[in-house]
mmCIF file with all atom_site columns, C-alpha atoms in Angstrom:
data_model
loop_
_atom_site.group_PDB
_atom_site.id
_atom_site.type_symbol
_atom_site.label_atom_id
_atom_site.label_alt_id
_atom_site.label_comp_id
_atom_site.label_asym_id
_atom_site.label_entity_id
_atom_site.label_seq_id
_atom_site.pdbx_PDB_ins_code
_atom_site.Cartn_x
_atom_site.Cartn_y
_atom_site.Cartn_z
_atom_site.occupancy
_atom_site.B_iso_or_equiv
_atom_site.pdbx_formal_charge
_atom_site.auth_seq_id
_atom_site.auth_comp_id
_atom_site.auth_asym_id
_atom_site.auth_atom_id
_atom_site.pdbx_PDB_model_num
ATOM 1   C CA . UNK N 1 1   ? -6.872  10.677  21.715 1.00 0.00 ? 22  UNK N CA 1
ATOM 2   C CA . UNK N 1 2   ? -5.724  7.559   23.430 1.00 0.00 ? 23  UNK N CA 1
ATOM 3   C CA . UNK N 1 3   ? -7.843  6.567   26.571 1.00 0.00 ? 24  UNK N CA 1
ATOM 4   C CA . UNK N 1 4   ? -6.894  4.439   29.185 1.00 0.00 ? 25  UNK N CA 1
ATOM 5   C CA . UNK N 1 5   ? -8.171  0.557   29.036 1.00 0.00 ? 26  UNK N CA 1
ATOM 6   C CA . UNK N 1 6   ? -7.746  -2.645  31.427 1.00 0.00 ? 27  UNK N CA 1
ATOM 7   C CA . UNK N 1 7   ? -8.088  -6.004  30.480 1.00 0.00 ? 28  UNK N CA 1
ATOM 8   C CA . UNK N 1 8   ? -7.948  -9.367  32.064 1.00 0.00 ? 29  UNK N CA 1
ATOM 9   C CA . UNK N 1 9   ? -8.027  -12.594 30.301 1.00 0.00 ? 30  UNK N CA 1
ATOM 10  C CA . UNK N 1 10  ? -7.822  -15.926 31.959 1.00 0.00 ? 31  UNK N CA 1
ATOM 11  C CA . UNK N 1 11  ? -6.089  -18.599 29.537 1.00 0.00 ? 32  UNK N CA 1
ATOM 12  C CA . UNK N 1 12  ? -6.842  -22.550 30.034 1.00 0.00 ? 33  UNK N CA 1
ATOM 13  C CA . UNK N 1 13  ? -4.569  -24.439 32.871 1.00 0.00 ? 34  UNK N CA 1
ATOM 14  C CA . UNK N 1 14  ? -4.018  -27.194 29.910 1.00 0.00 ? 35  UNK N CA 1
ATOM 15  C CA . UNK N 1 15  ? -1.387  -25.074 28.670 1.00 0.00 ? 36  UNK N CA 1
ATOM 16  C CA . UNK N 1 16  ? 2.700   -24.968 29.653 1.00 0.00 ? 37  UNK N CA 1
ATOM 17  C CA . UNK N 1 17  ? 4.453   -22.152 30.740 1.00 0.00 ? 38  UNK N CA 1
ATOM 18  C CA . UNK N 1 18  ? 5.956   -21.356 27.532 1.00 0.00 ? 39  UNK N CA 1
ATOM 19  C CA . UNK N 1 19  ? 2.545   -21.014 25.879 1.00 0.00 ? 40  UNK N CA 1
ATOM 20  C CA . UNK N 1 20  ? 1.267   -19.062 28.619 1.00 0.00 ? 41  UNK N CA 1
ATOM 21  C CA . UNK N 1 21  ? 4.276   -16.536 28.175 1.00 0.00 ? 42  UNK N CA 1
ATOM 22  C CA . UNK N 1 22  ? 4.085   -16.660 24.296 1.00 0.00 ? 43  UNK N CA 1
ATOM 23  C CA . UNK N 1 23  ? 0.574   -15.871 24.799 1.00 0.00 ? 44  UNK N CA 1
ATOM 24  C CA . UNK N 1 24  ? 0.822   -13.343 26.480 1.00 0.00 ? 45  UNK N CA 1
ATOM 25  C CA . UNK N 1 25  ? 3.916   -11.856 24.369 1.00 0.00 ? 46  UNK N CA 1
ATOM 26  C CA . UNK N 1 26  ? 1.572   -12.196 21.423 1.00 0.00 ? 47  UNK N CA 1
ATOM 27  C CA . UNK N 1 27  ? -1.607  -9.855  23.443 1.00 0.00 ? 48  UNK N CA 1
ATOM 28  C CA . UNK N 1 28  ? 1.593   -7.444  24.219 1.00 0.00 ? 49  UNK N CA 1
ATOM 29  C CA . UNK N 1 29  ? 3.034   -6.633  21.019 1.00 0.00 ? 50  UNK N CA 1
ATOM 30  C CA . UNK N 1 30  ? -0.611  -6.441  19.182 1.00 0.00 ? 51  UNK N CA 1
ATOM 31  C CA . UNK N 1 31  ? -1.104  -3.749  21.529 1.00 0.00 ? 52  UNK N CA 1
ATOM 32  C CA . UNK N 1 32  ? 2.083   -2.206  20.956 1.00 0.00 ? 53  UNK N CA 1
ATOM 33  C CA . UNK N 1 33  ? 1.241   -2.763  16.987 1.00 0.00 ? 54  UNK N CA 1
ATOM 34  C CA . UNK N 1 34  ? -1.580  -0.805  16.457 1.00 0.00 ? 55  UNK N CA 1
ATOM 35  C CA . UNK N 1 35  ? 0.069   2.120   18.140 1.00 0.00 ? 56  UNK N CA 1
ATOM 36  C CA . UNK N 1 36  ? -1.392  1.479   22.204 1.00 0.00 ? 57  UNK N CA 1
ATOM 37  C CA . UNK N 1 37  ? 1.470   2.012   25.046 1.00 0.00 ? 58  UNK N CA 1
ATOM 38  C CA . UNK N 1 38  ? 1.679   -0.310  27.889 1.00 0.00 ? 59  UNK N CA 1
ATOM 39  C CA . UNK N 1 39  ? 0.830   1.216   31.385 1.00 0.00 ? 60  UNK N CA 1
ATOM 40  C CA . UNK N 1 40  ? 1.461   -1.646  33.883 1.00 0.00 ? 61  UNK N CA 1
ATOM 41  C CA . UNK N 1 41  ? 1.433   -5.500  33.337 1.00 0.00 ? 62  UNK N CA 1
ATOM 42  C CA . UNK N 1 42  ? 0.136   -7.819  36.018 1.00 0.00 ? 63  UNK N CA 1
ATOM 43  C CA . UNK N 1 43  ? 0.463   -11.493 35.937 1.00 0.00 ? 64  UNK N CA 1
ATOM 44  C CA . UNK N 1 44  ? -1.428  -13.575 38.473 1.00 0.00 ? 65  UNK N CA 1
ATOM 45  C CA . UNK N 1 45  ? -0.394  -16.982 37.691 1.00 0.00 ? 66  UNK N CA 1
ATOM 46  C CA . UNK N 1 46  ? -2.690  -20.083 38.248 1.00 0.00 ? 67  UNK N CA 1
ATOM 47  C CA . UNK N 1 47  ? -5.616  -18.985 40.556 1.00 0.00 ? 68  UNK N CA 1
ATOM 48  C CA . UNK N 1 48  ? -8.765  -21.421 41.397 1.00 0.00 ? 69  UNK N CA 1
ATOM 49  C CA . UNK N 1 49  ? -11.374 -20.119 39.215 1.00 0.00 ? 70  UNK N CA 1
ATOM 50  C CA . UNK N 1 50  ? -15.684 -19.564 41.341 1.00 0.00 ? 71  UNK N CA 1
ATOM 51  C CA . UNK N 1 51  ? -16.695 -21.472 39.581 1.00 0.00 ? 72  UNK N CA 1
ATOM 52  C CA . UNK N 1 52  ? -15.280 -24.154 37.002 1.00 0.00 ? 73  UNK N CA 1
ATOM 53  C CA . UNK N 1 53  ? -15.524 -22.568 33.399 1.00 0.00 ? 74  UNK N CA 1
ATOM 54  C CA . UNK N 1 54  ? -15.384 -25.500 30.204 1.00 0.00 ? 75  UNK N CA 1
ATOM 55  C CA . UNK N 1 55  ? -15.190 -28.044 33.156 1.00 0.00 ? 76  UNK N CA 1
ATOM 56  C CA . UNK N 1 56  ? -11.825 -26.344 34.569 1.00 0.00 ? 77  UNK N CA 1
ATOM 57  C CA . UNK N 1 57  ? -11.548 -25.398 37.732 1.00 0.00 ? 78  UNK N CA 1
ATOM 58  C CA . UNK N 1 58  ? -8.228  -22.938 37.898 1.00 0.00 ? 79  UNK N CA 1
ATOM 59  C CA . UNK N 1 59  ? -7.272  -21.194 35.186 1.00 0.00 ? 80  UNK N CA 1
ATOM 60  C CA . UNK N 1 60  ? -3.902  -18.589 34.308 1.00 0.00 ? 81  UNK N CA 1
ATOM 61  C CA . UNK N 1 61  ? -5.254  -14.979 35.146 1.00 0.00 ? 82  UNK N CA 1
ATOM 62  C CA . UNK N 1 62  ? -3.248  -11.944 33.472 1.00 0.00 ? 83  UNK N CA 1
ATOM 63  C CA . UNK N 1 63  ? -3.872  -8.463  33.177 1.00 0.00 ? 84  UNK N CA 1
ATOM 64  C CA . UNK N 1 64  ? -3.168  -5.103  30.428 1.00 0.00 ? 85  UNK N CA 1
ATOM 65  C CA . UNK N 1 65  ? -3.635  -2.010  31.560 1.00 0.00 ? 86  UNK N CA 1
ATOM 66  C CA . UNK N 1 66  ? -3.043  0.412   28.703 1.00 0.00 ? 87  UNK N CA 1
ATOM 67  C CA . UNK N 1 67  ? -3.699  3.109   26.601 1.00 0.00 ? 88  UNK N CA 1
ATOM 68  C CA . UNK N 1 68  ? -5.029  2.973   23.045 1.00 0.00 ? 89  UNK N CA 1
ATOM 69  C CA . UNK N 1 69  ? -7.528  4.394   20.760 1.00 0.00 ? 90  UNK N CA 1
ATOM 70  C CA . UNK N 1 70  ? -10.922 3.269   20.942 1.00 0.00 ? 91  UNK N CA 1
ATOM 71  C CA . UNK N 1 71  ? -11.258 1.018   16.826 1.00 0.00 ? 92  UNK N CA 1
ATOM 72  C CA . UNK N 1 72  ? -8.355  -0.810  18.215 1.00 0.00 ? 93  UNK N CA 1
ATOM 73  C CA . UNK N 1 73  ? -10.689 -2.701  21.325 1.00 0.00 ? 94  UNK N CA 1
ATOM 74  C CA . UNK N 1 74  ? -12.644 -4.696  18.864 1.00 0.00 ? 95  UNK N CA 1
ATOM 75  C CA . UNK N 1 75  ? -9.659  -5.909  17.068 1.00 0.00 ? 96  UNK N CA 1
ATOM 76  C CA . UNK N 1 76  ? -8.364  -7.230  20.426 1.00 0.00 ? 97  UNK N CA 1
ATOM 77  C CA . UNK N 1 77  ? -11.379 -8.724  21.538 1.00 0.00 ? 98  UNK N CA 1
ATOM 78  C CA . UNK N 1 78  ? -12.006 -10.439 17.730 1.00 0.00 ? 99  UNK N CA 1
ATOM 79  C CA . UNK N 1 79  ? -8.552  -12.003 18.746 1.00 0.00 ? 100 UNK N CA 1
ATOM 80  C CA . UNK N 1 80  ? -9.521  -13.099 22.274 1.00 0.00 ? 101 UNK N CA 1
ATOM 81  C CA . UNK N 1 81  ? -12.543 -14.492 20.689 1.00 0.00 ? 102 UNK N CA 1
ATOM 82  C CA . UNK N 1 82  ? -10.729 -16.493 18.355 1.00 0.00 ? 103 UNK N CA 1
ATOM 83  C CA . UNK N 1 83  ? -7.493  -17.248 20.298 1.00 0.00 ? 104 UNK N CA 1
ATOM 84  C CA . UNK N 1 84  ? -9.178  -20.611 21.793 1.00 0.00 ? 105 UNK N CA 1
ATOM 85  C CA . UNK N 1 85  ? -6.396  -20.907 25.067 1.00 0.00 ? 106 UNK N CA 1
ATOM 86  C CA . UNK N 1 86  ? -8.148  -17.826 26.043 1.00 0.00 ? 107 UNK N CA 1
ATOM 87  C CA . UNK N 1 87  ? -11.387 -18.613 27.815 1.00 0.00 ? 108 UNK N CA 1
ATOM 88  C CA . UNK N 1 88  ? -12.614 -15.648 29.278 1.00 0.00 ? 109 UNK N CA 1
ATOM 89  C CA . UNK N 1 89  ? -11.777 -12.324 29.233 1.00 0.00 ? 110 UNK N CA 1
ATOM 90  C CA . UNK N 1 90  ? -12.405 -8.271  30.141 1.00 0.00 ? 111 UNK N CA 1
ATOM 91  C CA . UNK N 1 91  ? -11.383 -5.135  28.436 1.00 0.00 ? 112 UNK N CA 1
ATOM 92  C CA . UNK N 1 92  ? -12.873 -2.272  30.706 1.00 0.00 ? 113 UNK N CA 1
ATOM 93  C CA . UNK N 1 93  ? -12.622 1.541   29.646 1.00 0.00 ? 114 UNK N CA 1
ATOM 94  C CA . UNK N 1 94  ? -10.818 3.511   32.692 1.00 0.00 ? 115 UNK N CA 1
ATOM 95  C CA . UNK N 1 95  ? -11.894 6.803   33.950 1.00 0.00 ? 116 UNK N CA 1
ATOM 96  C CA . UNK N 1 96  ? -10.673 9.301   35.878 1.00 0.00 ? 117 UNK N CA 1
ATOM 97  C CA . UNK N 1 97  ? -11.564 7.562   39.430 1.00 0.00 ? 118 UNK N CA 1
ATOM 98  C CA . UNK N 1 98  ? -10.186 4.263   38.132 1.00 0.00 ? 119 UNK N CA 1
ATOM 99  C CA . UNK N 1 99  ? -7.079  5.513   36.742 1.00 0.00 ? 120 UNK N CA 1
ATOM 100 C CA . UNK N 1 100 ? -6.306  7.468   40.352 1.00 0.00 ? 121 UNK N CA 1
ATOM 101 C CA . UNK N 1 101 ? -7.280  3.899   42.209 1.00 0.00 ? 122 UNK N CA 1
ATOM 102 C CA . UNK N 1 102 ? -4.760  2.054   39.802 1.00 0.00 ? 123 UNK N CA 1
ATOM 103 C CA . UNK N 1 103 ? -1.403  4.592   40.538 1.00 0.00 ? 124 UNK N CA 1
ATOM 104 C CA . UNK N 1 104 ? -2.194  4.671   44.050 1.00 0.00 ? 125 UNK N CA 1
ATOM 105 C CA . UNK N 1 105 ? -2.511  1.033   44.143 1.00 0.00 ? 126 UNK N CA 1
ATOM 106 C CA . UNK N 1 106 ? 0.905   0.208   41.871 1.00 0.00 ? 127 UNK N CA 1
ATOM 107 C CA . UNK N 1 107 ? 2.618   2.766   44.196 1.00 0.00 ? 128 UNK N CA 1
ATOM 108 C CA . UNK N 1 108 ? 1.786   0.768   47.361 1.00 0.00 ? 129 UNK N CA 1
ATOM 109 C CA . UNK N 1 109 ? 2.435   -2.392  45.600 1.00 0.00 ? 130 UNK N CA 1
ATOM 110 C CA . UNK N 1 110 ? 5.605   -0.861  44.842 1.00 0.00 ? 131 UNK N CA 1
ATOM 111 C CA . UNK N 1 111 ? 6.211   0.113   48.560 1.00 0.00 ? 132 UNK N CA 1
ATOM 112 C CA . UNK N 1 112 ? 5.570   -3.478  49.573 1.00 0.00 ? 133 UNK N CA 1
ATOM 113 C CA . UNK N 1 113 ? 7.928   -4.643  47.049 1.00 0.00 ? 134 UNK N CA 1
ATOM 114 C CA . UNK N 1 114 ? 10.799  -2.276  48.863 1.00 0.00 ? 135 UNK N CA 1
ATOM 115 C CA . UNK N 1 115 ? 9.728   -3.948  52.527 1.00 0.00 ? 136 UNK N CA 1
ATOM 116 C CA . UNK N 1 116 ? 10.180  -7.052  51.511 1.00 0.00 ? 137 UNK N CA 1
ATOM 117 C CA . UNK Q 2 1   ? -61.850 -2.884  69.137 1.00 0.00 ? 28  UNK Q CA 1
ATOM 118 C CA . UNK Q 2 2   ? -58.859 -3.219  71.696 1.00 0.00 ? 29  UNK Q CA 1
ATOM 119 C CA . UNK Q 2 3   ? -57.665 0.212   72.175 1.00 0.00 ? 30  UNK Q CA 1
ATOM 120 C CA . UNK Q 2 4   ? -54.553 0.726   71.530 1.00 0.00 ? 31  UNK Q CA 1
ATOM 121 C CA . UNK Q 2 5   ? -53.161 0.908   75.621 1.00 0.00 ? 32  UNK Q CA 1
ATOM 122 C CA . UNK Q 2 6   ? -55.030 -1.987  76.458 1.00 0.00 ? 33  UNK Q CA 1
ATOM 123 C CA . UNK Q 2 7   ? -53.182 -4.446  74.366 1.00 0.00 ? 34  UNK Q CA 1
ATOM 124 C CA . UNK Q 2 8   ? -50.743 -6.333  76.996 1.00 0.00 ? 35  UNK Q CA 1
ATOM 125 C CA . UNK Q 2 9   ? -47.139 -7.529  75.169 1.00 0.00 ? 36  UNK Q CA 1
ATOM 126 C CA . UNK Q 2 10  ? -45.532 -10.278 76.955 1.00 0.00 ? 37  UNK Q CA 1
ATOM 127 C CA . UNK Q 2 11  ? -43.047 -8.774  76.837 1.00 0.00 ? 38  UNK Q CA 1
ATOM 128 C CA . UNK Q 2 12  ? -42.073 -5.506  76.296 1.00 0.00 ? 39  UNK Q CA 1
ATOM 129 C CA . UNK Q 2 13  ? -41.587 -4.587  72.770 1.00 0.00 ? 40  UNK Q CA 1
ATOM 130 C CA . UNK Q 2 14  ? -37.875 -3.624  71.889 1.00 0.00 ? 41  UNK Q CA 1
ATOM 131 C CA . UNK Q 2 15  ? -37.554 -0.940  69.813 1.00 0.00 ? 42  UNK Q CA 1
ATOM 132 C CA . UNK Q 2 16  ? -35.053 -1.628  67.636 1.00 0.00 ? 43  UNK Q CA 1
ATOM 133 C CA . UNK Q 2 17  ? -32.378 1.722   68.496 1.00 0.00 ? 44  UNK Q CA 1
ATOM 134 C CA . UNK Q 2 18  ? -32.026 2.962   65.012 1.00 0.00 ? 45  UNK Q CA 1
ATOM 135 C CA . UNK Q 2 19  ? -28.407 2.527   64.406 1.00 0.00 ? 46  UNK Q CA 1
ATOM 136 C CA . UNK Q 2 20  ? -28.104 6.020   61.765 1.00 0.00 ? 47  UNK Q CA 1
ATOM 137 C CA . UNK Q 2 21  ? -26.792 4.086   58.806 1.00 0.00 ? 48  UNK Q CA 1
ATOM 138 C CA . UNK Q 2 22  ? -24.073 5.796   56.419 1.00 0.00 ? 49  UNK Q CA 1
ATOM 139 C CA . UNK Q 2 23  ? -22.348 5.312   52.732 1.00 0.00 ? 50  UNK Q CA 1
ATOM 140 C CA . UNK Q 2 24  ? -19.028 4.010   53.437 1.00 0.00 ? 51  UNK Q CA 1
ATOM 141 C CA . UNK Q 2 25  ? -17.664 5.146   50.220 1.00 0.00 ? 52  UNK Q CA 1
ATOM 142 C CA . UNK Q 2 26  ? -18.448 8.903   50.994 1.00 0.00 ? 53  UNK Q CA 1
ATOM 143 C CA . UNK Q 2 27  ? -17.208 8.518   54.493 1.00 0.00 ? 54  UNK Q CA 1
ATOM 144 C CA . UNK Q 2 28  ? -13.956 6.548   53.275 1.00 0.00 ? 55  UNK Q CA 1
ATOM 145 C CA . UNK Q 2 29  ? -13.699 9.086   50.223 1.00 0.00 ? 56  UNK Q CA 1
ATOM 146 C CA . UNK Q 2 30  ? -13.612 6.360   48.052 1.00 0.00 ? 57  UNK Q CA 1
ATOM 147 C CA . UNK Q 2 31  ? -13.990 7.193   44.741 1.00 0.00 ? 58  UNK Q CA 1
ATOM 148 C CA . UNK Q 2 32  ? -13.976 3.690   42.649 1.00 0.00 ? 59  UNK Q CA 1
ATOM 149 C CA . UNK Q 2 33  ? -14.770 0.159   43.614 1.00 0.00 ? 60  UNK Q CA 1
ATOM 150 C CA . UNK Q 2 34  ? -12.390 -1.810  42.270 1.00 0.00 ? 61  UNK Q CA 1
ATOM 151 C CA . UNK Q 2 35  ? -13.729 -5.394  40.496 1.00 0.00 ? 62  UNK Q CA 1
ATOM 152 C CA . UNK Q 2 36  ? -10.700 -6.664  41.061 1.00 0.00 ? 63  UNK Q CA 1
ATOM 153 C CA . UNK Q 2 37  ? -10.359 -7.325  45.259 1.00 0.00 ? 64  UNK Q CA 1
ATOM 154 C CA . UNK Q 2 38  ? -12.891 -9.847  45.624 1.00 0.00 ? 65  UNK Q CA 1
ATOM 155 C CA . UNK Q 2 39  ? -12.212 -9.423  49.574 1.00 0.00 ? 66  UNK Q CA 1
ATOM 156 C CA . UNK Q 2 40  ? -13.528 -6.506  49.466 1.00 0.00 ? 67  UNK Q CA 1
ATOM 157 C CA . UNK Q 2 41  ? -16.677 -6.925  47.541 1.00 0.00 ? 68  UNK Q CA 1
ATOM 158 C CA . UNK Q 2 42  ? -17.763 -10.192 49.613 1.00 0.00 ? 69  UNK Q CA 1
ATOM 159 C CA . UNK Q 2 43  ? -18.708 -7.559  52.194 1.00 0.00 ? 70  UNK Q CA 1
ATOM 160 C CA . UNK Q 2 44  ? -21.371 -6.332  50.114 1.00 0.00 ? 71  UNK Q CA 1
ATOM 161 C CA . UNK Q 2 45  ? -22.493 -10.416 49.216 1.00 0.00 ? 72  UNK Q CA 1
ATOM 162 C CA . UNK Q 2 46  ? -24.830 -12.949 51.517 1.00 0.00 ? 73  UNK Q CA 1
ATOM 163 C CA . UNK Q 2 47  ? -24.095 -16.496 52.266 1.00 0.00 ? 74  UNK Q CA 1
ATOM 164 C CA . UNK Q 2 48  ? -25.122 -17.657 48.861 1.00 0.00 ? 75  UNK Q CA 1
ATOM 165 C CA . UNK Q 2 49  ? -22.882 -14.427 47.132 1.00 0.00 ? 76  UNK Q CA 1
ATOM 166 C CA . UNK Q 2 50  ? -26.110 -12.506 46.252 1.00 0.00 ? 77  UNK Q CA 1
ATOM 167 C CA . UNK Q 2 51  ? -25.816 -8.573  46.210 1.00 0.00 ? 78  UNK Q CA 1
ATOM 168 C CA . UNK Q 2 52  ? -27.122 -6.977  49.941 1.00 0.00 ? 79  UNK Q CA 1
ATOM 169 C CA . UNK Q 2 53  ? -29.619 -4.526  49.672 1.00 0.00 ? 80  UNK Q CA 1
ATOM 170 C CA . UNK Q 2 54  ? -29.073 -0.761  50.220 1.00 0.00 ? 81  UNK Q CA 1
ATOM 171 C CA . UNK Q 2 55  ? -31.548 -0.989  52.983 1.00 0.00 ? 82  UNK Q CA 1
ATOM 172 C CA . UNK Q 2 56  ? -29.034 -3.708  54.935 1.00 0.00 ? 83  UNK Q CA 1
ATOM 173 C CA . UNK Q 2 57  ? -25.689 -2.018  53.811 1.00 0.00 ? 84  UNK Q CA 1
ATOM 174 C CA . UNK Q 2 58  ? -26.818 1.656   54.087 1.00 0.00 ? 85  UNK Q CA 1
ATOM 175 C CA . UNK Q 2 59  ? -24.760 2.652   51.224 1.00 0.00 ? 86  UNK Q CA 1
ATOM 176 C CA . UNK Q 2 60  ? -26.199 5.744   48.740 1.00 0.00 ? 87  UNK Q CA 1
ATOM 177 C CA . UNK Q 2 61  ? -27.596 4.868   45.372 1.00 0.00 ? 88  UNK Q CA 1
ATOM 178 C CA . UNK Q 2 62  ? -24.414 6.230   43.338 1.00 0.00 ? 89  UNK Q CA 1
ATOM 179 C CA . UNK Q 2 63  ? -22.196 3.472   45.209 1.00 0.00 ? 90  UNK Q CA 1
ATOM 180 C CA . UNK Q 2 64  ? -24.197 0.545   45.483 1.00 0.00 ? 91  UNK Q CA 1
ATOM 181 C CA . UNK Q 2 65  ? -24.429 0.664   41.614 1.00 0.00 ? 92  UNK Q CA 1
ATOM 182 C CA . UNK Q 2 66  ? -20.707 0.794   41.524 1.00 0.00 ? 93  UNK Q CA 1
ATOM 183 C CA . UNK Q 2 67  ? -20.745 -2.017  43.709 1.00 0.00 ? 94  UNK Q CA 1
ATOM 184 C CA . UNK Q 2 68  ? -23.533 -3.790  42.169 1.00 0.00 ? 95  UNK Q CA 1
ATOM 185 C CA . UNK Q 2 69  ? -21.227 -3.491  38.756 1.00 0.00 ? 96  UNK Q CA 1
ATOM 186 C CA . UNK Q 2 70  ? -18.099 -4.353  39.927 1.00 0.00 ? 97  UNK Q CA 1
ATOM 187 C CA . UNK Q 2 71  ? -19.321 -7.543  41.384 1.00 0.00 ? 98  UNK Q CA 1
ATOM 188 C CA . UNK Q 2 72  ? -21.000 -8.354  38.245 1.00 0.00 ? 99  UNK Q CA 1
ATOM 189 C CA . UNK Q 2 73  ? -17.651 -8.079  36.309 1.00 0.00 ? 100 UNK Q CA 1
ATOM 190 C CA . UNK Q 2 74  ? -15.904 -10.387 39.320 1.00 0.00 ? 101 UNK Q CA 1
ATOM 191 C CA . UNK Q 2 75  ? -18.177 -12.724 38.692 1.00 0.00 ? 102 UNK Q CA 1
ATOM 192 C CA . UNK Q 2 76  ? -17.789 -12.905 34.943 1.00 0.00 ? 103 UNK Q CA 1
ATOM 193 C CA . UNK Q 2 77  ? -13.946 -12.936 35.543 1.00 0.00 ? 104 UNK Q CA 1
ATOM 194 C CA . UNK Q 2 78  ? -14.701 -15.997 38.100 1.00 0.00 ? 105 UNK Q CA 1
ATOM 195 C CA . UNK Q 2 79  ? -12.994 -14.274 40.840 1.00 0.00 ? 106 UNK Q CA 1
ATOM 196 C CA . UNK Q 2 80  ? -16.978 -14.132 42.624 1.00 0.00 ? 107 UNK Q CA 1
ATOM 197 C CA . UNK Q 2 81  ? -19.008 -17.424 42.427 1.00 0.00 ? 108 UNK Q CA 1
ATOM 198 C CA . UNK Q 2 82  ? -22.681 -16.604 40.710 1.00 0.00 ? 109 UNK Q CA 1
ATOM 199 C CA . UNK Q 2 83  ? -23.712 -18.994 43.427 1.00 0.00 ? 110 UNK Q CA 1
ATOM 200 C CA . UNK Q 2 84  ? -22.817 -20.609 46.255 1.00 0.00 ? 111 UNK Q CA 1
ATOM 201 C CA . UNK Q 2 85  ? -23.805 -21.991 49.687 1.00 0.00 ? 112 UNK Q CA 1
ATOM 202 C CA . UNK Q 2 86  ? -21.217 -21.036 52.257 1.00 0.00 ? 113 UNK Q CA 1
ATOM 203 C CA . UNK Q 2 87  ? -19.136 -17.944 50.401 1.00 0.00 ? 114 UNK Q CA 1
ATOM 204 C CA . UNK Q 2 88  ? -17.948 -16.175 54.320 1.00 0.00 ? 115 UNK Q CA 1
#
């Protein structure tokens, strides 16, 4: 049964763009490897970090929402772990509540999106 | 022993009107505080970004553990400082 995860991972400033997006690429189609589906993708771009984490003080914030079967989160975390642009990151099991809070809040993003 | 009528207060002593306190999240039917808006959660932090107390907030015990655990993961994601001296 596939249940519902979110993760955020913040990856070092030091990079470029195209390693940020080939990161990123490279987090996406692991997931879609080992058989996990894609809910929603958000990227935050460069945000100033609370507090400065390995001496840097902003740092390239993205985030997975998706669904997969439970073996598959300590694969992806073994690869955060050992990916070293990624400095810090958080896979975080949804439930019910969670998953409710994140439609309603895509659908009003979405809504925003049309205003503009 | 000074009884009890005899003691003289400057002035007199305000009783502090007991303002009923309630859970926010059960009024608000919130369900699930999200780690995500730190805007949000800085209600629930002091000056120096330390969790308030229920006693202060007036929120039940279910919620302020939410809260209490989504701030914990907003800190470890950086998005809440572990410390800090002026965080309003």
């Amino acid at each position: 049964m596939l249940k519902q995860y979110e993760t955020v991972f913040i990856a070092t400033p030091v990079l470029s763009d195209e390693q940020i997006k080939e990161a990123v690429v490279k987090y996406r189609e692991f997931i879609l490897s080992e058989g996990g589906e894609i809910v929603n993708e958000e990227d935050w771009g460069l945000r100033k970090l609370a507090y400065p984490i390995q001496k840097k003080t902003t740092g390239f914030y993205h985030l997975f929402e998706f669904k997969a079967d439970s073996q598959f989160i300590a694969k992806l975390e073994t690869q955060y772990r050992r990916d070293e642009r990624i400095i810090r990151f958080l896979t975080f099991a949804m439930d019910k509540n969670s998953i409710a809070y994140s439609e309603r809040r895509r659908n009003n993003k979405k809504e925003e999106k049309k205003e503009e | 022993m000074a009884v009890n009528n005899e003691i003289r207060y400057l002035n007199p002593p305000t009783v502090e009107v007991k303002k009923k306190k309630y859970c926010r999240f059960k009024k608000a039917h919130i369900k699930y505080v999200d780690y995500k808006d730190a805007e949000f959660l800085k209600r629930f932090l002091n000056e120096q970004g330390k969790i308030l107390p229920r006693r202060l907030t007036g929120t039940s015990l279910k919620f302020q553990r939410k809260v209490a655990q989504a701030v914990k993961r907003a800190r470890h994601l950086a998005l809440l400082p572990y410390v800090t001296d002026l965080l309003k």
